[in-house]
Tab-separated table of C-alpha atoms and ligand atoms in Angstrom:
chain	number	residue	atom	x	y	z
A	1	MET	CA	117.717	145.649	124.652
A	2	ASN	CA	114.247	146.418	125.891
A	3	THR	CA	113.883	147.874	129.417
A	4	VAL	CA	110.629	147.445	131.346
A	5	ILE	CA	109.578	148.550	134.793
A	6	SER	CA	106.195	146.874	135.243
A	7	VAL	CA	105.309	143.212	135.763
A	8	GLU	CA	102.711	143.433	132.952
A	9	GLU	CA	105.290	144.561	130.365
A	10	LEU	CA	107.735	141.949	131.617
A	11	ARG	CA	105.198	139.125	131.324
A	12	HIS	CA	104.025	140.314	127.916
A	13	THR	CA	107.524	140.151	126.391
A	14	ILE	CA	108.337	136.845	128.059
A	15	SER	CA	105.081	135.229	126.937
A	16	THR	CA	105.925	135.858	123.287
A	17	TRP	CA	109.232	134.014	123.792
A	18	ARG	CA	107.510	131.204	125.678
A	19	ASN	CA	105.033	130.796	122.815
A	20	ASN	CA	108.036	130.207	120.543
A	21	ALA	CA	109.374	127.586	122.998
A	22	GLU	CA	112.486	129.671	123.679
A	23	ARG	CA	114.667	128.847	126.699
A	24	ILE	CA	114.890	131.757	129.110
A	25	ALA	CA	117.777	132.561	131.457
A	26	PHE	CA	117.590	135.082	134.280
A	27	VAL	CA	120.291	137.047	136.117
A	28	PRO	CA	119.031	139.037	139.119
A	29	THR	CA	121.294	141.893	140.257
A	30	MET	CA	121.243	145.029	142.357
A	31	GLY	CA	123.046	146.963	139.609
A	32	ASN	CA	126.345	148.849	139.827
A	33	LEU	CA	127.615	146.166	137.511
A	34	HIS	CA	131.200	144.949	137.278
A	35	ASN	CA	132.925	142.106	135.420
A	36	GLY	CA	131.607	139.598	137.986
A	37	HIS	CA	128.034	140.423	136.944
A	38	LEU	CA	128.965	140.347	133.266
A	39	ALA	CA	130.350	136.826	133.727
A	40	LEU	CA	126.903	135.815	135.046
A	41	ILE	CA	125.337	137.266	131.897
A	42	ASP	CA	127.807	135.369	129.686
A	43	ALA	CA	127.028	132.116	131.534
A	44	ALA	CA	123.295	132.764	131.103
A	45	LYS	CA	123.591	133.512	127.406
A	46	LYS	CA	125.480	130.272	126.773
A	47	GLN	CA	122.576	128.213	128.073
A	48	ALA	CA	119.501	129.984	126.770
A	49	ASP	CA	117.839	131.599	123.769
A	50	ARG	CA	116.850	134.696	125.722
A	51	THR	CA	118.469	136.435	128.681
A	52	VAL	CA	116.614	138.596	131.175
A	53	ALA	CA	118.495	140.673	133.779
A	54	SER	CA	116.979	142.585	136.660
A	55	ILE	CA	118.278	145.565	138.580
A	56	PHE	CA	116.590	146.183	141.897
A	57	VAL	CA	118.202	147.428	145.101
A	58	ASN	CA	116.109	145.360	147.478
A	59	PRO	CA	115.293	147.253	150.706
A	60	LEU	CA	114.155	144.022	152.383
A	61	GLN	CA	117.695	142.632	152.480
A	62	PHE	CA	119.313	145.666	154.112
A	63	GLY	CA	119.417	145.885	157.891
A	64	GLU	CA	119.238	148.953	160.053
A	65	GLY	CA	122.396	151.050	159.686
A	66	GLU	CA	123.407	149.256	156.460
A	67	ASP	CA	124.014	150.982	153.123
A	68	PHE	CA	120.569	150.849	151.445
A	69	GLU	CA	120.380	154.639	150.978
A	70	THR	CA	123.931	155.005	149.704
A	71	TYR	CA	124.145	151.771	147.659
A	72	PRO	CA	125.413	152.955	144.231
A	73	ARG	CA	122.599	153.306	141.682
A	74	THR	CA	124.060	153.516	138.174
A	75	LEU	CA	121.184	152.486	135.905
A	76	ASP	CA	122.376	154.270	132.727
A	77	GLU	CA	125.871	152.769	132.764
A	78	ASP	CA	124.462	149.375	133.789
A	79	SER	CA	121.942	149.418	130.914
A	80	SER	CA	124.594	150.109	128.305
A	81	GLN	CA	126.794	147.327	129.669
A	82	LEU	CA	123.914	144.859	129.622
A	83	ALA	CA	122.877	145.901	126.125
A	84	SER	CA	126.393	145.504	124.740
A	85	ARG	CA	126.668	142.085	126.421
A	86	GLY	CA	123.574	140.941	124.524
A	87	VAL	CA	120.900	140.926	127.243
A	88	ASP	CA	117.442	140.824	125.650
A	89	LEU	CA	115.364	142.342	128.427
A	90	LEU	CA	116.121	144.433	131.509
A	91	PHE	CA	113.580	144.520	134.317
A	92	ALA	CA	114.244	147.555	136.530
A	93	PRO	CA	111.179	147.935	138.747
A	94	PRO	CA	110.694	150.724	141.277
A	95	VAL	CA	110.120	149.715	144.908
A	96	GLU	CA	106.304	150.174	144.572
A	97	VAL	CA	106.195	147.506	141.845
A	98	MET	CA	108.138	144.949	143.882
A	99	TYR	CA	106.437	145.821	147.174
A	100	PRO	CA	102.990	147.312	146.486
A	101	GLN	CA	102.010	146.815	150.136
A	102	ALA	CA	103.917	148.344	153.011
A	103	GLN	CA	107.119	146.320	153.350
A	104	GLN	CA	106.205	145.044	156.811
A	105	LEU	CA	103.069	143.458	155.267
A	106	GLN	CA	105.018	141.639	152.556
A	107	THR	CA	104.763	137.827	152.658
A	108	ARG	CA	108.236	136.490	153.330
A	109	VAL	CA	110.154	133.413	152.274
A	110	GLU	CA	112.474	131.857	154.806
A	111	VAL	CA	114.817	128.948	154.316
A	112	PRO	CA	115.257	127.903	157.944
A	113	ASP	CA	118.499	127.156	159.808
A	114	VAL	CA	121.021	128.089	157.121
A	115	SER	CA	119.596	131.620	156.875
A	116	HIS	CA	120.647	132.332	160.448
A	117	ILE	CA	124.253	131.164	160.463
A	118	LEU	CA	127.399	132.860	159.084
A	119	ASP	CA	126.247	136.023	157.248
A	120	GLY	CA	122.744	135.471	158.626
A	121	GLU	CA	124.105	135.796	162.150
A	122	PHE	CA	125.826	139.088	161.416
A	123	ARG	CA	123.099	140.445	159.109
A	124	PRO	CA	119.786	139.416	160.721
A	125	GLY	CA	116.960	139.279	158.168
A	126	PHE	CA	119.336	139.458	155.208
A	127	PHE	CA	118.618	136.025	153.750
A	128	VAL	CA	114.863	136.310	154.302
A	129	GLY	CA	115.073	139.533	152.266
A	130	VAL	CA	117.098	137.794	149.563
A	131	ALA	CA	114.904	134.662	149.401
A	132	THR	CA	111.747	136.785	149.319
A	133	VAL	CA	112.870	139.041	146.479
A	134	VAL	CA	114.368	136.189	144.446
A	135	CYS	CA	111.176	134.147	144.894
A	136	LYS	CA	109.110	137.116	143.677
A	137	LEU	CA	111.425	137.726	140.734
A	138	PHE	CA	111.296	134.025	139.815
A	139	ASN	CA	107.491	134.173	139.851
A	140	MET	CA	107.512	137.247	137.636
A	141	VAL	CA	110.105	136.046	135.103
A	142	GLN	CA	109.473	132.278	135.303
A	143	PRO	CA	112.881	131.483	133.835
A	144	ASP	CA	114.140	128.038	132.866
A	145	LEU	CA	117.427	128.792	134.577
A	146	ALA	CA	118.939	131.472	136.771
A	147	VAL	CA	122.605	132.280	137.335
A	148	PHE	CA	124.184	133.256	140.681
A	149	GLY	CA	127.804	133.934	141.610
A	150	GLU	CA	129.787	131.551	143.823
A	151	LYS	CA	131.235	134.573	145.594
A	152	ASP	CA	127.964	134.790	147.542
A	153	PHE	CA	128.228	131.120	148.420
A	154	GLN	CA	125.686	131.091	151.248
A	155	GLN	CA	123.194	133.013	149.111
A	156	LEU	CA	123.624	130.479	146.297
A	157	TYR	CA	123.123	127.630	148.794
A	158	ILE	CA	119.944	129.223	150.165
A	159	ILE	CA	118.495	129.900	146.702
A	160	ARG	CA	119.112	126.263	145.738
A	161	ARG	CA	117.340	125.126	148.921
A	162	MET	CA	114.406	127.472	148.273
A	163	VAL	CA	114.013	126.206	144.694
A	164	GLU	CA	114.161	122.605	145.886
A	165	ASP	CA	111.818	123.097	148.869
A	166	LEU	CA	109.249	125.083	146.862
A	167	GLN	CA	109.565	122.750	143.860
A	168	MET	CA	110.282	125.569	141.444
A	169	PRO	CA	111.091	124.232	137.967
A	170	ILE	CA	114.188	126.423	137.664
A	171	GLU	CA	117.760	125.236	137.181
A	172	ILE	CA	120.203	127.175	139.368
A	173	VAL	CA	123.557	127.678	137.678
A	174	ALA	CA	126.627	128.646	139.741
A	175	SER	CA	129.188	130.924	138.154
A	176	PRO	CA	132.798	131.051	139.483
A	177	THR	CA	133.996	134.132	141.389
A	178	VAL	CA	135.640	136.745	139.205
A	179	ARG	CA	138.712	138.336	140.785
A	180	GLU	CA	140.862	141.418	140.301
A	181	PRO	CA	144.447	140.623	139.190
A	182	ASP	CA	145.553	140.777	142.855
A	183	GLY	CA	142.955	138.184	143.900
A	184	LEU	CA	140.291	140.447	145.432
A	185	ALA	CA	136.833	139.092	144.594
A	186	MET	CA	134.871	141.607	142.522
A	187	SER	CA	132.074	143.309	144.439
A	188	SER	CA	130.145	146.546	144.115
A	189	ARG	CA	131.192	147.310	147.686
A	190	ASN	CA	134.919	147.320	146.750
A	191	ASN	CA	134.315	150.902	145.576
A	192	TYR	CA	133.848	151.917	149.215
A	193	LEU	CA	137.482	151.050	150.054
A	194	ASP	CA	140.005	153.871	150.358
A	195	ALA	CA	143.462	153.449	148.777
A	196	GLN	CA	145.050	151.902	151.860
A	197	GLN	CA	142.126	149.528	152.495
A	198	ARG	CA	142.154	148.528	148.825
A	199	GLN	CA	145.793	147.519	149.222
A	200	SER	CA	145.017	145.310	152.226
A	201	ALA	CA	141.823	143.802	150.788
A	202	PRO	CA	143.422	140.984	148.689
A	203	LEU	CA	144.798	139.508	151.944
A	204	ILE	CA	141.384	137.985	152.433
A	205	HIS	CA	141.825	135.790	149.356
A	206	ARG	CA	145.419	134.996	150.294
A	207	ALA	CA	144.347	133.855	153.772
A	208	LEU	CA	141.686	131.596	152.239
A	209	GLN	CA	144.209	130.165	149.814
A	210	GLN	CA	146.727	129.458	152.568
A	211	VAL	CA	144.145	127.523	154.575
A	212	ALA	CA	143.018	125.661	151.439
A	213	ASP	CA	146.637	124.711	150.701
A	214	ALA	CA	147.183	123.540	154.287
A	215	ILE	CA	144.046	121.360	154.120
A	216	LYS	CA	145.144	119.918	150.795
A	217	ARG	CA	148.497	119.048	152.405
A	218	GLY	CA	146.570	117.034	154.971
A	219	GLU	CA	146.273	119.429	157.921
A	220	ALA	CA	143.018	118.612	159.654
A	221	ASN	CA	142.982	120.810	162.750
A	222	TYR	CA	140.447	123.200	161.238
A	223	THR	CA	139.898	125.164	164.444
A	224	GLN	CA	143.567	126.042	164.600
A	225	LEU	CA	143.741	126.925	160.891
A	226	GLU	CA	140.656	129.141	161.282
A	227	SER	CA	141.974	131.036	164.279
A	228	GLU	CA	145.423	131.545	162.748
A	229	ALA	CA	143.884	132.918	159.536
A	230	ALA	CA	141.535	135.202	161.482
A	231	ALA	CA	144.483	136.458	163.567
A	232	THR	CA	146.484	137.228	160.399
A	233	LEU	CA	143.597	139.263	159.024
A	234	GLU	CA	142.997	141.065	162.332
A	235	HIS	CA	146.715	141.893	162.462
A	236	ALA	CA	146.387	143.523	159.025
A	237	GLY	CA	143.524	145.740	160.233
A	238	PHE	CA	140.448	143.626	159.427
A	239	VAL	CA	137.651	143.008	161.892
A	240	VAL	CA	136.775	139.387	161.202
A	241	ASP	CA	133.124	138.333	161.534
A	242	TYR	CA	133.937	134.698	160.771
A	243	PHE	CA	136.597	132.557	159.129
A	244	THR	CA	135.396	128.996	158.993
A	245	VAL	CA	135.808	125.645	157.272
A	246	ARG	CA	132.435	124.067	156.441
A	247	ASN	CA	131.012	121.022	154.744
A	248	VAL	CA	130.065	122.235	151.254
A	249	ASN	CA	126.846	120.202	151.197
A	250	THR	CA	125.456	121.118	154.633
A	251	LEU	CA	127.318	124.282	155.670
A	252	ASN	CA	127.904	122.579	159.042
A	253	PRO	CA	131.356	122.985	160.603
A	254	ALA	CA	133.650	120.556	158.802
A	255	LYS	CA	134.923	117.457	160.546
A	256	ALA	CA	138.392	116.029	159.913
A	257	GLY	CA	138.234	113.523	157.084
A	258	GLU	CA	135.350	115.172	155.205
A	259	SER	CA	136.356	115.771	151.633
A	260	ASN	CA	134.025	118.393	150.132
A	261	LEU	CA	134.653	121.628	151.956
A	262	VAL	CA	134.152	125.333	151.605
A	263	ILE	CA	136.184	127.890	153.521
A	264	LEU	CA	134.164	131.035	154.094
A	265	THR	CA	135.051	134.383	155.555
A	266	ALA	CA	133.521	137.794	156.149
A	267	ALA	CA	135.706	140.613	157.392
A	268	ARG	CA	135.386	144.349	157.659
A	269	LEU	CA	137.869	147.015	156.658
A	270	GLY	CA	136.535	150.230	158.157
A	271	GLN	CA	132.852	150.408	157.202
A	272	THR	CA	133.225	147.988	154.276
A	273	ARG	CA	132.288	144.372	154.787
A	274	LEU	CA	133.945	141.924	152.381
A	275	ILE	CA	133.044	138.269	151.913
A	276	ASP	CA	134.882	135.549	150.032
A	277	ASN	CA	135.265	131.775	149.953
A	278	ILE	CA	137.164	128.888	148.418
A	279	ILE	CA	135.667	125.518	147.584
A	280	ILE	CA	137.884	122.464	148.085
A	281	SER	CA	136.925	119.197	146.451
A	282	GLN	CA	139.452	116.496	147.278
B	1	PAF	O1	123.406	139.071	144.929
B	1	PAF	C1	122.687	140.069	144.756
B	1	PAF	O2	123.019	141.016	144.038
B	1	PAF	C2	121.343	140.126	145.459
B	1	PAF	O3	121.397	139.548	146.722
B	1	PAF	C3	120.186	139.527	144.617
B	1	PAF	C4	120.393	138.048	144.370
B	1	PAF	C5	120.087	140.259	143.290
B	1	PAF	C6	118.861	139.700	145.363
B	1	PAF	O4	118.574	141.022	145.613
């Protein structure tokens, strides 16, 4: 696997593949890779001749008081995992390459409305930071397809909207959430949990599953299901930002009788914020 840090080197390698009409897949990450990321790589490799991964801890998507400084940076271990998984090229730019101007002067990409609900409400500026960096990375790599995890459901939704609105010729592929044996969705931030929090953390998935089962049985009082699930989590020590049943296509609050739903939650255990979701297609 070749590792590059400049846009020139990146474009040079990719242009040789393009000249051979090779199909290029891209997996953007912030590093500190786990099996969830490796599943994205596997999905990418299945659909392309060449796979590019990026590792960049994007300052633009971290709010004040969030964990930008302490976010785990594990480039050496990440590189060996990517190489053994068969990635062709790793792009690992420093901040000055991604943001040559002062960050406050950076042109931003905003997908309106949906960027300000759910996680966007609790993490102001987060999705503008994500859309901006992903748009820049897409312009640099110019992949045929890019793979994102369903665990970050709202992020996936926003990236799809950005690609559609900006008419980017890139196929967005969704990859299912990878879970620990006890159901906890894999996330780099799980490492922040202490032993007791780690024991409680899978409750988040269980609460989602219980609501999904209730909806599948025909229960349609979503408000009640949401508040009962949130209360269960709060009782177990979580601080719940939201627990909500939404229409999968619009992310609007679901109405009784709608059939394609997603149940989304974000909840904090101590300083660690966990998100998860379940998609229900009936
Ligand atoms: O999901 C992530 O790891 C990040 O939000 C992404 C898509 C790599 C953008 O920084």
